[in-house]
Short mmCIF file of C-alpha atoms in Angstrom, two decimals:
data_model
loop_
_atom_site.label_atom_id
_atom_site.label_comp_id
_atom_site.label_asym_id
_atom_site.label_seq_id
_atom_site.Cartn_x
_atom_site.Cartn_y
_atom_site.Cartn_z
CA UNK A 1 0.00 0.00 0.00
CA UNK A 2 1.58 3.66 -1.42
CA UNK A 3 1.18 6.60 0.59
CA UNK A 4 -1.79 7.87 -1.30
CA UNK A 5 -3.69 5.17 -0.45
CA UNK A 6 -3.21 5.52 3.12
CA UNK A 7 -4.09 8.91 3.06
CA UNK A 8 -7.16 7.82 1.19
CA UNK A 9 -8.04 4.99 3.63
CA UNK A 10 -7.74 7.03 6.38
CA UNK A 11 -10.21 9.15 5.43
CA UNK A 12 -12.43 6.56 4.32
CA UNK A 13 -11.88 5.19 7.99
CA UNK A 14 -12.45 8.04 9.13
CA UNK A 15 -16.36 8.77 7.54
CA UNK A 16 -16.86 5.38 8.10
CA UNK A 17 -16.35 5.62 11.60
CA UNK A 18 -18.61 8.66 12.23
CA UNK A 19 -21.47 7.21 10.42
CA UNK A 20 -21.50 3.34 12.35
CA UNK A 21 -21.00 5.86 15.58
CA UNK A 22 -23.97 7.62 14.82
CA UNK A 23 -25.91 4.82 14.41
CA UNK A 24 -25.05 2.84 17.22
CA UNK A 25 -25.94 6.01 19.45
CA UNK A 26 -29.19 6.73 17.83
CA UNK A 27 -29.77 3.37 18.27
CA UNK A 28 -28.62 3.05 22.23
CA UNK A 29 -30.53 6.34 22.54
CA UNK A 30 -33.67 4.98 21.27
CA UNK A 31 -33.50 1.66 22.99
CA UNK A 32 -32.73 3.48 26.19
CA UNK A 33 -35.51 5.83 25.76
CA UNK A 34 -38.32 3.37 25.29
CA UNK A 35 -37.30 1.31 28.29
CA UNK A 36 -36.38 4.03 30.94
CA UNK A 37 -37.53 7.42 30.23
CA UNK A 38 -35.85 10.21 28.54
CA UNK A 39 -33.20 11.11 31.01
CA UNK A 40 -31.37 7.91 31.63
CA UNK A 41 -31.44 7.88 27.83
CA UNK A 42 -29.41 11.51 27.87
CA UNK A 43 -27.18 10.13 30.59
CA UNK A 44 -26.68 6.80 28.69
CA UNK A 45 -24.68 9.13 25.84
CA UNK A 46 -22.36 10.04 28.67
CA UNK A 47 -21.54 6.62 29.32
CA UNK A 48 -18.42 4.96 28.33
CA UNK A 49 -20.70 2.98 26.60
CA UNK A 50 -20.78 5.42 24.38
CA UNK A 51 -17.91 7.79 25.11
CA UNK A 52 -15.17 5.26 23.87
CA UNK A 53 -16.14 4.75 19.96
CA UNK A 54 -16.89 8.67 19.78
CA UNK A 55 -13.13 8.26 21.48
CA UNK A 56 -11.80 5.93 18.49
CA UNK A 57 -13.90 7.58 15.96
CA UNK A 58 -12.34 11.46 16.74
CA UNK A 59 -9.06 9.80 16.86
CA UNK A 60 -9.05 8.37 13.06
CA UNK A 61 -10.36 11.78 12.29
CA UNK A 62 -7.87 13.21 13.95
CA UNK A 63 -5.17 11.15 12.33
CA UNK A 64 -6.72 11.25 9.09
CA UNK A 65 -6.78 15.55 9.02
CA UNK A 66 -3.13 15.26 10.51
CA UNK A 67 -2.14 13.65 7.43
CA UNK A 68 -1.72 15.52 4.29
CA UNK A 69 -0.72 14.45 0.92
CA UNK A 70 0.29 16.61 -1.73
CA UNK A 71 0.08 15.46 -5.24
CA UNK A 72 3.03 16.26 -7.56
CA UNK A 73 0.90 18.66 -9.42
CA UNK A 74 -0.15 20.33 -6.57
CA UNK A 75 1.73 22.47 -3.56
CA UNK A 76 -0.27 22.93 -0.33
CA UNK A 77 -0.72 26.22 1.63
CA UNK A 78 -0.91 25.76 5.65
CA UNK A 79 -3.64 28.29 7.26
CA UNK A 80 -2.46 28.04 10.65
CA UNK A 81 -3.40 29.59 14.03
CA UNK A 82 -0.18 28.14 15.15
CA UNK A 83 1.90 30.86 12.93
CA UNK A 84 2.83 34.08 12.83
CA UNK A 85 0.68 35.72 9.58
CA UNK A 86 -1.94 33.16 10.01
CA UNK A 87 -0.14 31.04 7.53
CA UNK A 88 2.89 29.02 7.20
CA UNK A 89 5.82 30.53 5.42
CA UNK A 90 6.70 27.78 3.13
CA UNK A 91 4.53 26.03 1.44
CA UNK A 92 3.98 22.07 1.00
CA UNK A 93 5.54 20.40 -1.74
CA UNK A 94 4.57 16.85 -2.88
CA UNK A 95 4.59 14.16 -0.37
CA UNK A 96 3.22 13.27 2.56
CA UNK A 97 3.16 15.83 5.03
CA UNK A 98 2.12 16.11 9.24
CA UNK A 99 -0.41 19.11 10.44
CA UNK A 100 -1.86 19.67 13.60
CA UNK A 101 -5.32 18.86 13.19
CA UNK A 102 -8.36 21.45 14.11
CA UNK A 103 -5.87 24.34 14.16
CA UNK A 104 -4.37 23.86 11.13
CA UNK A 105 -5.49 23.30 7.45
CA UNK A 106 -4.61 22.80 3.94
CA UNK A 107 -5.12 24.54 0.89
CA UNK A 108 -4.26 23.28 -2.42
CA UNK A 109 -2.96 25.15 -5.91
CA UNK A 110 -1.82 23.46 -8.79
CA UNK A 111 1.08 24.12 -10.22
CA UNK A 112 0.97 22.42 -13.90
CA UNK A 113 0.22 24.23 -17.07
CA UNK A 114 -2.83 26.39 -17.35
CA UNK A 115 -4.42 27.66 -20.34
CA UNK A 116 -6.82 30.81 -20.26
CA UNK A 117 -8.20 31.39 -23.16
CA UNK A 118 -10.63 34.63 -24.57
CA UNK A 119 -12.08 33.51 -27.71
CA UNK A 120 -15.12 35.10 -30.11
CA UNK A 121 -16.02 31.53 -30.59
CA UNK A 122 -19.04 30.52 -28.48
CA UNK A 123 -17.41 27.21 -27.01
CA UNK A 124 -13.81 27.87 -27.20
CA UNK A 125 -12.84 30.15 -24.28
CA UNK A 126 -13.30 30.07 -20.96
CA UNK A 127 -15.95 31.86 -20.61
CA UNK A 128 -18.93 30.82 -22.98
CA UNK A 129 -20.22 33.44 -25.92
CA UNK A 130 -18.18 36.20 -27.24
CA UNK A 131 -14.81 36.49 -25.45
CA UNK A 132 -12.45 37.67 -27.68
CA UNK A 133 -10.27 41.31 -26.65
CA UNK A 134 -11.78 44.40 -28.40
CA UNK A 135 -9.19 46.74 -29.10
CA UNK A 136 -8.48 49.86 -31.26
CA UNK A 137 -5.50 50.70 -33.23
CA UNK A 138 -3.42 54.22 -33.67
CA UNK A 139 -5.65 54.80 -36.51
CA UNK A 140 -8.90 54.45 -35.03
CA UNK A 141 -9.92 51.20 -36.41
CA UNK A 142 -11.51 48.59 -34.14
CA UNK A 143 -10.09 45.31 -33.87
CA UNK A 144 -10.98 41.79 -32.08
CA UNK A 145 -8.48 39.55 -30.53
CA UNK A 146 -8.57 36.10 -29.81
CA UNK A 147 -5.83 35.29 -27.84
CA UNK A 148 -4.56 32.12 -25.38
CA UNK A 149 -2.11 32.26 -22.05
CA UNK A 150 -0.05 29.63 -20.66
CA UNK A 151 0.96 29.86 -17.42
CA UNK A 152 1.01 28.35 -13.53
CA UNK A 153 1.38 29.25 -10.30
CA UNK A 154 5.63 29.95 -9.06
CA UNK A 155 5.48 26.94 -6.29
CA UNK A 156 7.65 28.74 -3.96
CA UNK A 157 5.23 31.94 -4.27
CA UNK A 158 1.99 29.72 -3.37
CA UNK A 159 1.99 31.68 0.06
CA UNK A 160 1.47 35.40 -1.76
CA UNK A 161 -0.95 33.88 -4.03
CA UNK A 162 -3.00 32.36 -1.52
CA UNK A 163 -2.82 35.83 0.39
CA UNK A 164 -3.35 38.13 -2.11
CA UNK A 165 -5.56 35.90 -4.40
CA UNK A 166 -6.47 32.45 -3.24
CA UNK A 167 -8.31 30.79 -5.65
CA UNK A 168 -9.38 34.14 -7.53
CA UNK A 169 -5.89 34.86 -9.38
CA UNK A 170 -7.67 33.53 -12.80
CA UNK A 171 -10.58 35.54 -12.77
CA UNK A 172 -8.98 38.81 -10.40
CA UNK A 173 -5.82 38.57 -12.16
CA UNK A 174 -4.55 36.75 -14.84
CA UNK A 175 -7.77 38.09 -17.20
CA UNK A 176 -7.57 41.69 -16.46
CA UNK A 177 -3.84 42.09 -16.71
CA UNK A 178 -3.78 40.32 -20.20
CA UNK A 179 -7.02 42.50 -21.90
CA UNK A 180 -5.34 45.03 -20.18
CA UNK A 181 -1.94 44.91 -21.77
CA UNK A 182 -3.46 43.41 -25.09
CA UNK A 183 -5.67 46.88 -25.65
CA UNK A 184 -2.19 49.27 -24.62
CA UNK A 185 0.25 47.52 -27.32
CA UNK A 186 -2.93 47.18 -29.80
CA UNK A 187 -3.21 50.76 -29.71
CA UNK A 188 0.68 51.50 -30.80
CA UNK A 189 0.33 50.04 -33.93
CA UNK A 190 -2.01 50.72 -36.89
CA UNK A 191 -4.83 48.46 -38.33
CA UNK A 192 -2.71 47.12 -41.44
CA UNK A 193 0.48 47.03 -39.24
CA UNK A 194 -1.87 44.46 -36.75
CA UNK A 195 -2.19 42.31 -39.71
CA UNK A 196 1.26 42.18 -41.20
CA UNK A 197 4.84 41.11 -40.49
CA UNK A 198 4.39 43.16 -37.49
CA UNK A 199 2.23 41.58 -35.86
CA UNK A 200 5.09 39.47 -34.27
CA UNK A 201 6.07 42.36 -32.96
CA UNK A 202 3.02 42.74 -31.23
CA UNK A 203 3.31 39.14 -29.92
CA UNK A 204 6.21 39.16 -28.73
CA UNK A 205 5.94 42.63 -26.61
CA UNK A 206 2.87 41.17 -25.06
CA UNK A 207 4.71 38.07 -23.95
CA UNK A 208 7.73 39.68 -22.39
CA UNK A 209 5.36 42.19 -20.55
CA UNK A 210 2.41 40.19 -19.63
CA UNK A 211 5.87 37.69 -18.39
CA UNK A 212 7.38 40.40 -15.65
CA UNK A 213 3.81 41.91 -14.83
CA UNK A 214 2.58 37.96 -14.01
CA UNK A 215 5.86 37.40 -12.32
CA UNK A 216 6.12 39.79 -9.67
CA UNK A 217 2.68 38.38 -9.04
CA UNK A 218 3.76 34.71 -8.51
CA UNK A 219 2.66 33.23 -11.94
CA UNK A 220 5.20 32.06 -14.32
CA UNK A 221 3.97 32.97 -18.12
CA UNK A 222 5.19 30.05 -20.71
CA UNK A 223 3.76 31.62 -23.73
CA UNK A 224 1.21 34.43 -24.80
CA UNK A 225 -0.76 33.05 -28.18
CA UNK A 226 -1.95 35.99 -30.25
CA UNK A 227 -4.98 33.96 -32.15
CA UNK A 228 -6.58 35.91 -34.37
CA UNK A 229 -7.38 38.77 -35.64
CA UNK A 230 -10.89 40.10 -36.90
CA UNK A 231 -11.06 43.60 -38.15
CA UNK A 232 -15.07 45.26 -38.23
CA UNK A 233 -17.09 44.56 -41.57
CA UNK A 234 -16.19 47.60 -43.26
CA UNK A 235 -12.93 47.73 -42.93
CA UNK A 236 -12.63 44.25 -43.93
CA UNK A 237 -14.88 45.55 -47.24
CA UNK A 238 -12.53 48.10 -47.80
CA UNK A 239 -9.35 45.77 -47.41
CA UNK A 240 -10.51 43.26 -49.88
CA UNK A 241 -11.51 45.68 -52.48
CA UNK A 242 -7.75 47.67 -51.79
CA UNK A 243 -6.86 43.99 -52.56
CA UNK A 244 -8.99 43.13 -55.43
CA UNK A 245 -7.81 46.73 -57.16
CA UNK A 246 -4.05 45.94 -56.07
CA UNK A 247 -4.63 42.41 -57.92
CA UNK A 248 -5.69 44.26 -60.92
CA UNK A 249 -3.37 46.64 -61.05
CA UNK A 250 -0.71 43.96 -60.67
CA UNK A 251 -2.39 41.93 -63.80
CA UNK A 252 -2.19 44.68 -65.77
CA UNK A 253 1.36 45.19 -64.82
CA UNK A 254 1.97 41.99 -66.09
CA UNK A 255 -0.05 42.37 -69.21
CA UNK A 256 2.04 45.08 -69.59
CA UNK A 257 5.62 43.71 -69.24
CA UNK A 258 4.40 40.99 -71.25
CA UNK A 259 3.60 43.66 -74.05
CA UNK A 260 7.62 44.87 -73.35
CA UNK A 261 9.24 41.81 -73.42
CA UNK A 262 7.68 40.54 -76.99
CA UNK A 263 8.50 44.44 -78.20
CA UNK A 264 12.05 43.88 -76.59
CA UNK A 265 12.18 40.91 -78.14
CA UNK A 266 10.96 41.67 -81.94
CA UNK A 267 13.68 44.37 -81.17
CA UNK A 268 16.01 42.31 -80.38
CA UNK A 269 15.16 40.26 -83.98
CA UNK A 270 15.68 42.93 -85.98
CA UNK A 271 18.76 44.19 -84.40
CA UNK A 272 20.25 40.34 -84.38
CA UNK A 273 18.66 40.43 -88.57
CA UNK A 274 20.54 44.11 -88.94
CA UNK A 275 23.55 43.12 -87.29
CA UNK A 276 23.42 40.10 -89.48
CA UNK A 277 22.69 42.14 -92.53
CA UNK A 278 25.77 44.47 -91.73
CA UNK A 279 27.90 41.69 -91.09
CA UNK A 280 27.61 40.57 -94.22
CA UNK A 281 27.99 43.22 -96.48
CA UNK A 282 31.32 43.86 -94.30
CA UNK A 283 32.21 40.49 -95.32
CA UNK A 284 31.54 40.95 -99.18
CA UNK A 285 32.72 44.50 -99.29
CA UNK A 286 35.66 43.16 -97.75
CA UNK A 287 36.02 40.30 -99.98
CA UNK A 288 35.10 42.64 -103.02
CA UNK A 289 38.25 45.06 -101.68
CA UNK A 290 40.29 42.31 -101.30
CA UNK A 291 38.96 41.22 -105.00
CA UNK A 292 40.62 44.37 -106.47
CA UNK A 293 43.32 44.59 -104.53
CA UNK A 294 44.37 41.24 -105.46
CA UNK A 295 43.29 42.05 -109.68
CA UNK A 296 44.95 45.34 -109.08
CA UNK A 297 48.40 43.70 -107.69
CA UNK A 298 47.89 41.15 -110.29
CA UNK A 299 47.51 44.24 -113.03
CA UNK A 300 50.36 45.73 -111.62
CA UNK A 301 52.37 42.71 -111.76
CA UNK A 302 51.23 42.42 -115.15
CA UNK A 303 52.13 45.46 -116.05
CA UNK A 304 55.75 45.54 -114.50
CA UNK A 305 56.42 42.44 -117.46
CA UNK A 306 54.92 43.87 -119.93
CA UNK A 307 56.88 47.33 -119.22
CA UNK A 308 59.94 44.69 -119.04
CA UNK A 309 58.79 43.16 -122.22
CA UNK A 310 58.55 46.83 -124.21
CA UNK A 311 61.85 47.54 -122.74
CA UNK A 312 63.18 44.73 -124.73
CA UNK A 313 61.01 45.08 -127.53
CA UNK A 314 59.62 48.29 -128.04
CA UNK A 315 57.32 47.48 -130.93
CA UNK A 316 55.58 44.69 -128.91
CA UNK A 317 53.18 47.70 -128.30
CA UNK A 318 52.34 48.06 -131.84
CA UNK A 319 51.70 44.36 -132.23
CA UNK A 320 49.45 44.48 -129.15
CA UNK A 321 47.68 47.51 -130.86
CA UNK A 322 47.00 46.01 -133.72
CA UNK A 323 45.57 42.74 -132.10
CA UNK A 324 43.18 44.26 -130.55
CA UNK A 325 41.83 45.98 -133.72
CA UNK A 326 38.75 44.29 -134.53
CA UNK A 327 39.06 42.22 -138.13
CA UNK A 328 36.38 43.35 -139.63
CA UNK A 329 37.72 47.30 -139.74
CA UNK A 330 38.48 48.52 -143.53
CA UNK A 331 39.96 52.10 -142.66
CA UNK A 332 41.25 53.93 -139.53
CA UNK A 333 42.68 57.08 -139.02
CA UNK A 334 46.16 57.55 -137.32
CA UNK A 335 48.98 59.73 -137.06
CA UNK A 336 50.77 60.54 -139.91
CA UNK A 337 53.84 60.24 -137.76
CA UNK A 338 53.14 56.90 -136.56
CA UNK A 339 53.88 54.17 -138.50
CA UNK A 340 50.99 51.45 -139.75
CA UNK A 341 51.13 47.59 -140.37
CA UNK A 342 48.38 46.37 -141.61
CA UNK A 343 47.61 42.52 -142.10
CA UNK A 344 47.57 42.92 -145.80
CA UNK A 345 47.55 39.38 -146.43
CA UNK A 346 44.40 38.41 -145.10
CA UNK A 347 43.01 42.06 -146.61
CA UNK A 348 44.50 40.64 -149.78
CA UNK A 349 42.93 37.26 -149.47
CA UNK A 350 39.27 39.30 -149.01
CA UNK A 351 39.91 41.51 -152.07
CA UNK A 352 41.34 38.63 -153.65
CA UNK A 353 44.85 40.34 -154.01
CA UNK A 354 47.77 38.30 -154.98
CA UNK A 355 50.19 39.96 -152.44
CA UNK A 356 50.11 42.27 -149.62
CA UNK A 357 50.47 46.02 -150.17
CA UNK A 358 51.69 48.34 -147.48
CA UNK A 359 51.49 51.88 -148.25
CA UNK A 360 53.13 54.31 -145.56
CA UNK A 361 50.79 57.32 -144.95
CA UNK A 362 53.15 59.85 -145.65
CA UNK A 363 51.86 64.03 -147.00
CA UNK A 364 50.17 67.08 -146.35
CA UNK A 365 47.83 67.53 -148.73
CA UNK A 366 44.42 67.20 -148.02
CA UNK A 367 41.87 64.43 -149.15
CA UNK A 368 40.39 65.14 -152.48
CA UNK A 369 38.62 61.76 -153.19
CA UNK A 370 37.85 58.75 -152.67
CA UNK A 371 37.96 55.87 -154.93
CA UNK A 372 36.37 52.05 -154.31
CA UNK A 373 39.11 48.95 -153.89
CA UNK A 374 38.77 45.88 -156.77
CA UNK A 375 40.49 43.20 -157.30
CA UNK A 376 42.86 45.00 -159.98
CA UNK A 377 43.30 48.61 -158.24
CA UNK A 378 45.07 49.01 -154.63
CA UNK A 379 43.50 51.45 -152.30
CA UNK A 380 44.03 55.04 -153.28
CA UNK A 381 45.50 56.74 -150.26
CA UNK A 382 45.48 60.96 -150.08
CA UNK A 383 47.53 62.25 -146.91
CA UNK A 384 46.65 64.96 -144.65
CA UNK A 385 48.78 67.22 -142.30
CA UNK A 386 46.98 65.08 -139.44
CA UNK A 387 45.55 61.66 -140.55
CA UNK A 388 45.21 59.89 -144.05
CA UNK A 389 42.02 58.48 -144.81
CA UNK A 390 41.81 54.81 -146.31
CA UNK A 391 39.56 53.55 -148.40
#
């Protein structure tokens, strides 16, 4: 048998005890009544008779409210006429612990986790309909909080809480001081702020102060749960249609730099097609200059033998001359100072001549006629200061 069930079957001794004594004095009382009148039967309750279980029974009650045991989850505050204050100093921790019975009693806190929680919801917080923190911002707008706080009670400050408290530190304390603090912070902060990045701002300044106000109290905070937020029904109107037009906006945005990329991009085309374009007529204008250069070095090289050759030979030049005279030409004017070869022997062979004739065009006088080549006459030939014309 544990300690907790002793304590527990002592006090189930204990009420057991007081209710078989009770009925074995009614019953003595009753029987005592009927048979000898009704003052031996108020004298028979002083009897030992009766005196010694009401002995036995006070003892097990006695021994029972002498014994206290504390759960681990719980600490135990002595009220005690025996102390200074009224109360002990330190409080009971878990175990089994002695008091003096009838002048001294137990209370009990417990000392796990706690959550307290002020919700809009009907069923959700502690207290049943609308719960939830209203609040208003820097900018006037009204806001709702739901919000959740985990705490206990400091073990070792059990004493100040049952002093200053007992068991009213929820409902006295821990509520006011956290709609309290919730409505100071909300109001340093404007509605959209609330419901942005900063609202872990606003979290976390309610935790570290609601933490050292519920401290120096004798409650240790764990965490401070900002739940949610709910904003009135206008202002929520006039957030989502700030949203819907910001949406919009942003499409068209879009549209837009959609619109700029495929006009960057055709851009882009053409300038790639241009640059291509340009590129190449570089390339053939630079293959047409290197073209020429190349025919002219090849001209001048061409050149530098022939001007070798007419060194050599200077009437090479008249040869070339006449080969490029077309074969079909009958007369041609020239210098009368240069000299002329003709190929008489094909000439011949169309007039049907029997040899070449070569005629140097020699004179001044001028041309006075002309006269028609056969096949029996050579070519009259009449100089001039300048040319001679041939017929």
């Amino acid at each position: 048998m544990n300690i907790l069930d002793l304590d527990r079957l002592l006090q189930i001794i204990s009420y057991i005890s007081w209710l078989f004594f009770t009925i074995y004095a009614i019953v003595v009382f009753v029987r005592t009544l009927l048979r000898h009148g009704l003052v031996l039967a108020f004298l028979q309750l002083l009897s030992a008779k009766i005196l010694l279980p009401l002995f036995f029974t006070v003892c097990v009650s006695l021994l029972s409210a002498a014994l206290v045991f504390v759960q681990p989850t719980e600490v135990g505050v002595v009220v005690s006429m025996l102390s200074p204050g009224g109360v002990r100093p330190q409080p009971l921790r878990a175990g089994l612990h002695f008091i003096v019975p009838v002048l001294e009693a137990e209370v009990k806190y417990p000392v796990y986790w706690q959550t307290y929680t002020m919700s809009s919801k009907m069923d959700e917080g502690a207290k049943k309909g609308d719960d939830s923190i209203r609040a208003r911002t820097s900018d006037g707008q009204e806001v709702r909080l739901d919000v959740s706080i985990i705490f206990r009670i400091d073990p070792e400050q059990a004493v100040t809480i049952h002093i200053d408290w007992q068991s009213r530190y929820i409902e006295d304390l821990v509520r006011p001081v956290v709609r309290g603090y919730v409505r100071t912070q909300v109001s340093q902060f404007q509605a959209r702020e609330v419901n942005s990045s900063a609202r872990r701002d606003l979290e976390a300044a309610l935790d570290r102060l609601l933490s050292e106000e519920l401290g120096n109290k004798g409650l240790i905070l764990d965490q401070f749960l900002l739940r949610d937020i709910t904003f009135t029904d206008e202002y929520s109107a006039a957030i989502e249609e700030k949203q819907i037009a910001q949406e919009g906006m942003e499409r068209t945005q879009h549209e837009a730099q959609q619109i700029r990329n495929l006009a960057e991009g055709e851009r882009d085309k053409l300038k790639t097609e241009a640059e291509g374009q340009r590129d190449k007529m570089i390339a053939e204008a630079e293959g047409e200059a290197k073209a020429i250069l190349l025919k002219a070095d090849a001209q001048a090289q061409a050149l530098k033998l022939i001007a070798a050759a007419l060194k050599e030979n200077p009437d090479l030049l008249t040869y070339e001359y006449i080969q490029k005279l077309s074969p079909n030409i009958r007369a041609m004017l020239v210098p009368n100072n240069a000299p002329l070869i003709l190929p008489l022997q094909e000439l011949a062979a169309d007039l049907d001549l029997a040899t070449p004739v070569t005629a140097p065009i020699t004179g001044t006088a001028p041309v006075t006629g002309t006269a028609p080549m056969t096949a029996t006459m050579p070519p009259a030939i009449a100089p001039t200061p300048q040319a001679t014309n041939v017929q």
